[in-house]
GROMACS .gro file of C-alpha atoms in nm:
model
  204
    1UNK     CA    1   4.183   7.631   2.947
    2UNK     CA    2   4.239   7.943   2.795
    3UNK     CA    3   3.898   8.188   2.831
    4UNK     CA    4   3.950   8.404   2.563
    5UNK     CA    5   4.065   8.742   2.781
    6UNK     CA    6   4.405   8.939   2.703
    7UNK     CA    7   4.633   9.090   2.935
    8UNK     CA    8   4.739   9.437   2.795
    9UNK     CA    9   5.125   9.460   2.847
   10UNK     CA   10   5.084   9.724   3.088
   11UNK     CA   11   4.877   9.547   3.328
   12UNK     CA   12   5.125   9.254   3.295
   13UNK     CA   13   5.388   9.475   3.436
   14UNK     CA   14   5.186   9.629   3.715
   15UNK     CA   15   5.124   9.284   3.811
   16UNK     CA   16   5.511   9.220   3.798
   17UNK     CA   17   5.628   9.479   4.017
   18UNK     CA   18   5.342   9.380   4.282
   19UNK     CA   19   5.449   9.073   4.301
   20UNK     CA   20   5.804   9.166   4.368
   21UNK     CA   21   5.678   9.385   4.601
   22UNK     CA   22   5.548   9.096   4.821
   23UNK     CA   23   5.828   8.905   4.735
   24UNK     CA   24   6.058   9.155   4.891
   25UNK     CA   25   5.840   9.250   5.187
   26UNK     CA   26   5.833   8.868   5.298
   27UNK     CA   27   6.187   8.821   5.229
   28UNK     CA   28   6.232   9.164   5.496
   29UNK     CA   29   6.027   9.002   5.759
   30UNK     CA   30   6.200   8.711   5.777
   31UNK     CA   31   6.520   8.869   5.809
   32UNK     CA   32   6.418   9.106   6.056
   33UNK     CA   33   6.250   8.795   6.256
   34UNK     CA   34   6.589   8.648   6.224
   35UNK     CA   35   6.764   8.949   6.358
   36UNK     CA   36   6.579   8.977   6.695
   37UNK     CA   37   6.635   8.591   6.764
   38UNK     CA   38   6.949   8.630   7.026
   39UNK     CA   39   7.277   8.377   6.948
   40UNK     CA   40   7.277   8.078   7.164
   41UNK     CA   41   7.526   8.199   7.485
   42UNK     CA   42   7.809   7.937   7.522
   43UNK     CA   43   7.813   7.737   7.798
   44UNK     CA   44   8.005   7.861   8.098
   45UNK     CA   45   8.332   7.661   8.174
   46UNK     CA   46   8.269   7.426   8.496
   47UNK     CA   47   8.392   7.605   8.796
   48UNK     CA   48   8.719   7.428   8.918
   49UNK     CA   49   8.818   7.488   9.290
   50UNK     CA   50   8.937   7.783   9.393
   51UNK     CA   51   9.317   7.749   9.452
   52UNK     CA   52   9.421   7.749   9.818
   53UNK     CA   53   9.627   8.041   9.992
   54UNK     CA   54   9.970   7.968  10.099
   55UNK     CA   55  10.007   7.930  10.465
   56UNK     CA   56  10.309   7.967  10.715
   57UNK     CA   57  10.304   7.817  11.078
   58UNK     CA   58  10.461   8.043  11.322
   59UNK     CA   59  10.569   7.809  11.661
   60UNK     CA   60  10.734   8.019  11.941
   61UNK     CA   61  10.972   7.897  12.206
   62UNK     CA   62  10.765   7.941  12.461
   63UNK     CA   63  10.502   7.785  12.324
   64UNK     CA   64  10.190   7.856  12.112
   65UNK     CA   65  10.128   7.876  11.731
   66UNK     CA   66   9.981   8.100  11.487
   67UNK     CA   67   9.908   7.982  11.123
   68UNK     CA   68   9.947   8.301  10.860
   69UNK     CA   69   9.748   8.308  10.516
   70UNK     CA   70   9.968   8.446  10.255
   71UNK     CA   71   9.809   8.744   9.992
   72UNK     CA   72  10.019   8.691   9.688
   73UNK     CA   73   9.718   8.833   9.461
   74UNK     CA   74   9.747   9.151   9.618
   75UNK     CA   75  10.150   9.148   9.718
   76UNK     CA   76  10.329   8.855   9.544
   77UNK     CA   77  10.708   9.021   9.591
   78UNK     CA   78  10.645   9.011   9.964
   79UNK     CA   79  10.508   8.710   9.992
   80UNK     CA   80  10.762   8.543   9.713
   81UNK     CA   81  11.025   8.741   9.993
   82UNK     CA   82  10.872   8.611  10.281
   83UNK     CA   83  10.864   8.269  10.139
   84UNK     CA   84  11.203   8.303  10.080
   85UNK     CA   85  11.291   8.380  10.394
   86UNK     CA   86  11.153   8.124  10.568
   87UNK     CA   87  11.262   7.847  10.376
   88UNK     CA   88  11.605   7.976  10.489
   89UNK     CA   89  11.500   7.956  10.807
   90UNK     CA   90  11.552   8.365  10.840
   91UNK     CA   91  11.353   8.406  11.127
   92UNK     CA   92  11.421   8.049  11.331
   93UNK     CA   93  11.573   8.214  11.686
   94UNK     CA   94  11.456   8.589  11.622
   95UNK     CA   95  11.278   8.752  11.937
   96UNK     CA   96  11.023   8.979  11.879
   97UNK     CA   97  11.170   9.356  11.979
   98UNK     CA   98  10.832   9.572  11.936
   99UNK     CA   99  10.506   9.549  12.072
  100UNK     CA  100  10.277   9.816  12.116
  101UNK     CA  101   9.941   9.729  12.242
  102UNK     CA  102   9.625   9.745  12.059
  103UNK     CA  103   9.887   9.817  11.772
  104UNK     CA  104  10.118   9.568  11.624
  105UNK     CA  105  10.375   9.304  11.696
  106UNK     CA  106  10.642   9.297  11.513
  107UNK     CA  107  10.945   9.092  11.430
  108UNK     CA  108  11.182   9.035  11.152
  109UNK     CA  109  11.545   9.144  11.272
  110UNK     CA  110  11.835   8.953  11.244
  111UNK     CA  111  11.998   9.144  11.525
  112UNK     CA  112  11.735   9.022  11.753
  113UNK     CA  113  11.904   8.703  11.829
  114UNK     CA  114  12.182   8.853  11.982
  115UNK     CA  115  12.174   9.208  12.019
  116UNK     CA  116  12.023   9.296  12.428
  117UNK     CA  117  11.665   9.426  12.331
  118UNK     CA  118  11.777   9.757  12.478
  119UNK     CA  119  12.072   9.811  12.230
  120UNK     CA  120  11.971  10.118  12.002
  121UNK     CA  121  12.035   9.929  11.675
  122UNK     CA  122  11.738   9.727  11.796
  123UNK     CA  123  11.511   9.697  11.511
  124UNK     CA  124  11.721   9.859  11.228
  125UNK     CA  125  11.851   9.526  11.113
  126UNK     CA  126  11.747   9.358  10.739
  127UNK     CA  127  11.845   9.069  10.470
  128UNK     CA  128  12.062   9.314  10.334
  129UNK     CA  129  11.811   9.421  10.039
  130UNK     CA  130  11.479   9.606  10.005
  131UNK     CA  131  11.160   9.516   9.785
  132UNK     CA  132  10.911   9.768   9.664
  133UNK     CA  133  10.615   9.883   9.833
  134UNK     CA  134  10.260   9.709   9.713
  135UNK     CA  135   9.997   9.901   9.840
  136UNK     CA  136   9.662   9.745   9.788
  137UNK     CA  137   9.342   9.769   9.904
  138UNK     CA  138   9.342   9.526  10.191
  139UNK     CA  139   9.273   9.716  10.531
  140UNK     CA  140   9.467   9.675  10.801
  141UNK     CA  141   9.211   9.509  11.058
  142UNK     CA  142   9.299   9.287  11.365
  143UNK     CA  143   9.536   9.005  11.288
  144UNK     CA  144   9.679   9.138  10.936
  145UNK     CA  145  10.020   9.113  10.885
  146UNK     CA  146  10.208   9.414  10.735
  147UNK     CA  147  10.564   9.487  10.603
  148UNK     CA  148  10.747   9.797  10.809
  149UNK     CA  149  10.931   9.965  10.627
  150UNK     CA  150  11.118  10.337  10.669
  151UNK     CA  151  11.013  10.645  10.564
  152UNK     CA  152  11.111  10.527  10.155
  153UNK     CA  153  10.832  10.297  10.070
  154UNK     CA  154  11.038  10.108   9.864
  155UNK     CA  155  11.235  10.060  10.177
  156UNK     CA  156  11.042   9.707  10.335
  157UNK     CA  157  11.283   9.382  10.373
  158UNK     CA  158  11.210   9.133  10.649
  159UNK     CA  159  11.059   9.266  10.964
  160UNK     CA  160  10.686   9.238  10.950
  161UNK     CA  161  10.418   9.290  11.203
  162UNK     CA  162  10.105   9.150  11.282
  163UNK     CA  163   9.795   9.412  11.402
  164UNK     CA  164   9.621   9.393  11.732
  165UNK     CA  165   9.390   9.617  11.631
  166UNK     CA  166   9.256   9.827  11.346
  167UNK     CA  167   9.473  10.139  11.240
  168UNK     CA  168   9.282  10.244  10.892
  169UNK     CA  169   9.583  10.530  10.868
  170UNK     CA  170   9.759  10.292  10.719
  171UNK     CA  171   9.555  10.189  10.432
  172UNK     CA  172   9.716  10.221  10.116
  173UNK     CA  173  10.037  10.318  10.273
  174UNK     CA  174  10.207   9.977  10.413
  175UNK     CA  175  10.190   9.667  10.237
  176UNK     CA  176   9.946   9.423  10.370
  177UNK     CA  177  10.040   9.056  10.261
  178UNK     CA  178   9.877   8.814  10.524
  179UNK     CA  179   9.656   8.737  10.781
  180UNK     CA  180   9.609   8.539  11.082
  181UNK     CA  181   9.378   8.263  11.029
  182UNK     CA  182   9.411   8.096  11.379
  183UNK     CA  183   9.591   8.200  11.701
  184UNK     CA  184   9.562   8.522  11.777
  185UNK     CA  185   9.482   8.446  12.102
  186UNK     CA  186   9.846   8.381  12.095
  187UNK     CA  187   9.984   8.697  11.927
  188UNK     CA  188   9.788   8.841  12.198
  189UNK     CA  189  10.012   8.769  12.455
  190UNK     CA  190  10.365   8.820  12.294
  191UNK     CA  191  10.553   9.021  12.495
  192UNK     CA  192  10.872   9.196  12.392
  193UNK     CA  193  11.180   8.910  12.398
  194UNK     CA  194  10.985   8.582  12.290
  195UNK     CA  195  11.152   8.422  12.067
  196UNK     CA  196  11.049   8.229  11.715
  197UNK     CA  197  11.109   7.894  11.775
  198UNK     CA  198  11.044   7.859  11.374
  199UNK     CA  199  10.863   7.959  11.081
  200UNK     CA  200  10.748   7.698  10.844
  201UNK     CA  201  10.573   7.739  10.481
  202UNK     CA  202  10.272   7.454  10.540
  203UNK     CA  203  10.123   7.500  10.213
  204UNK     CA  204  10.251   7.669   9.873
   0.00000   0.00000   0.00000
């Protein structure tokens, strides 16, 4: 019902603008409420199982085997090489023509099936190519297996060596590509002449 009472323009547009004002002021909190509410995350993608290593199974003539796990995340051209290699049976009937104790072992030329281990060309032999160098930041503990290469870093092919001890001097300057997983009680007693019965790739 009306009661009789005016409402002067001027008041009418005070009232107006104040409720505007409110208007506006809810409008802002709810916006600003909004803001600080974080986005749902998406969920994480089920974890699948982690893809196995390659492996290679080392069986000597006289007996005794050593299984090597294969680094291709840190050096996939030696270990596609090495791969290679074996699957060509590169190494079936080497002998091993270096050991140095507490050091390495090491193996890998062709020359070794023939040549007499005393024959200076001993240990200069090759596939007849070279690979670069891929230094990484694997250390070269007990039972890693390197590449040897020459003075060139980019000089590496096929002869390889497995530690017998640490040698942190060369970290970052030889490509590790491998380890021993089982059997180094086995590398530990190469001697100079044994010969690689085979080298097989167990798992890709």
């Amino acid at each position: 019902m009306y009661n009789g009472r005016h409402v002067s323009p001027r008041r009418l547009l005070v009232m107006t603008r104040i409720l505007l004002l409110l208007v506006g002021l809810v409008a802002l909190v709810a916006g600003s409420a909004g803001a600080q509410t974080p986005a749902p995350k998406p969920a994480a993608p089920p974890a699948g199982k982690a893809k196995a290593l390659p492996t290679a199974l080392i069986t000597l003539e006289k007996g005794g085997e050593i299984v090597l796990e294969l680094f291709p995340q840190d050096a996939p051209k030696h270990v596609e090489n090495f791969v290679k290699l074996v699957s060509q049976k590169f190494y079936d009937g080497q002998r091993v023509h270096r050991v140095e104790p507490k050091f390495v072992v090491q193996f890998g030329d062709p020359q070794s099936k023939t040549l007499p281990l005393d024959d200076p060309r001993m240990g200069s032999g090759g596939p007849g190519y070279t690979i670069k160098a891929e230094f990484n930041k694997r250390p070269f503990e007990r039972g890693v297996l390197g590449m040897a290469r020459t003075d060139d870093p980019n000089s590496a092919g096929s002869q390889v060596y497995i530690m017998l001890g640490p040698a942190s001097f060369l970290n970052g300057k030889y490509t590790a590509f491998g380890r021993v997983v089982t059997g180094m009680g086995v590398v530990d007693q190469i001697r100079v002449g044994d010969r690689i019965k085979s080298i097989k790739i167990v798992t890709k």
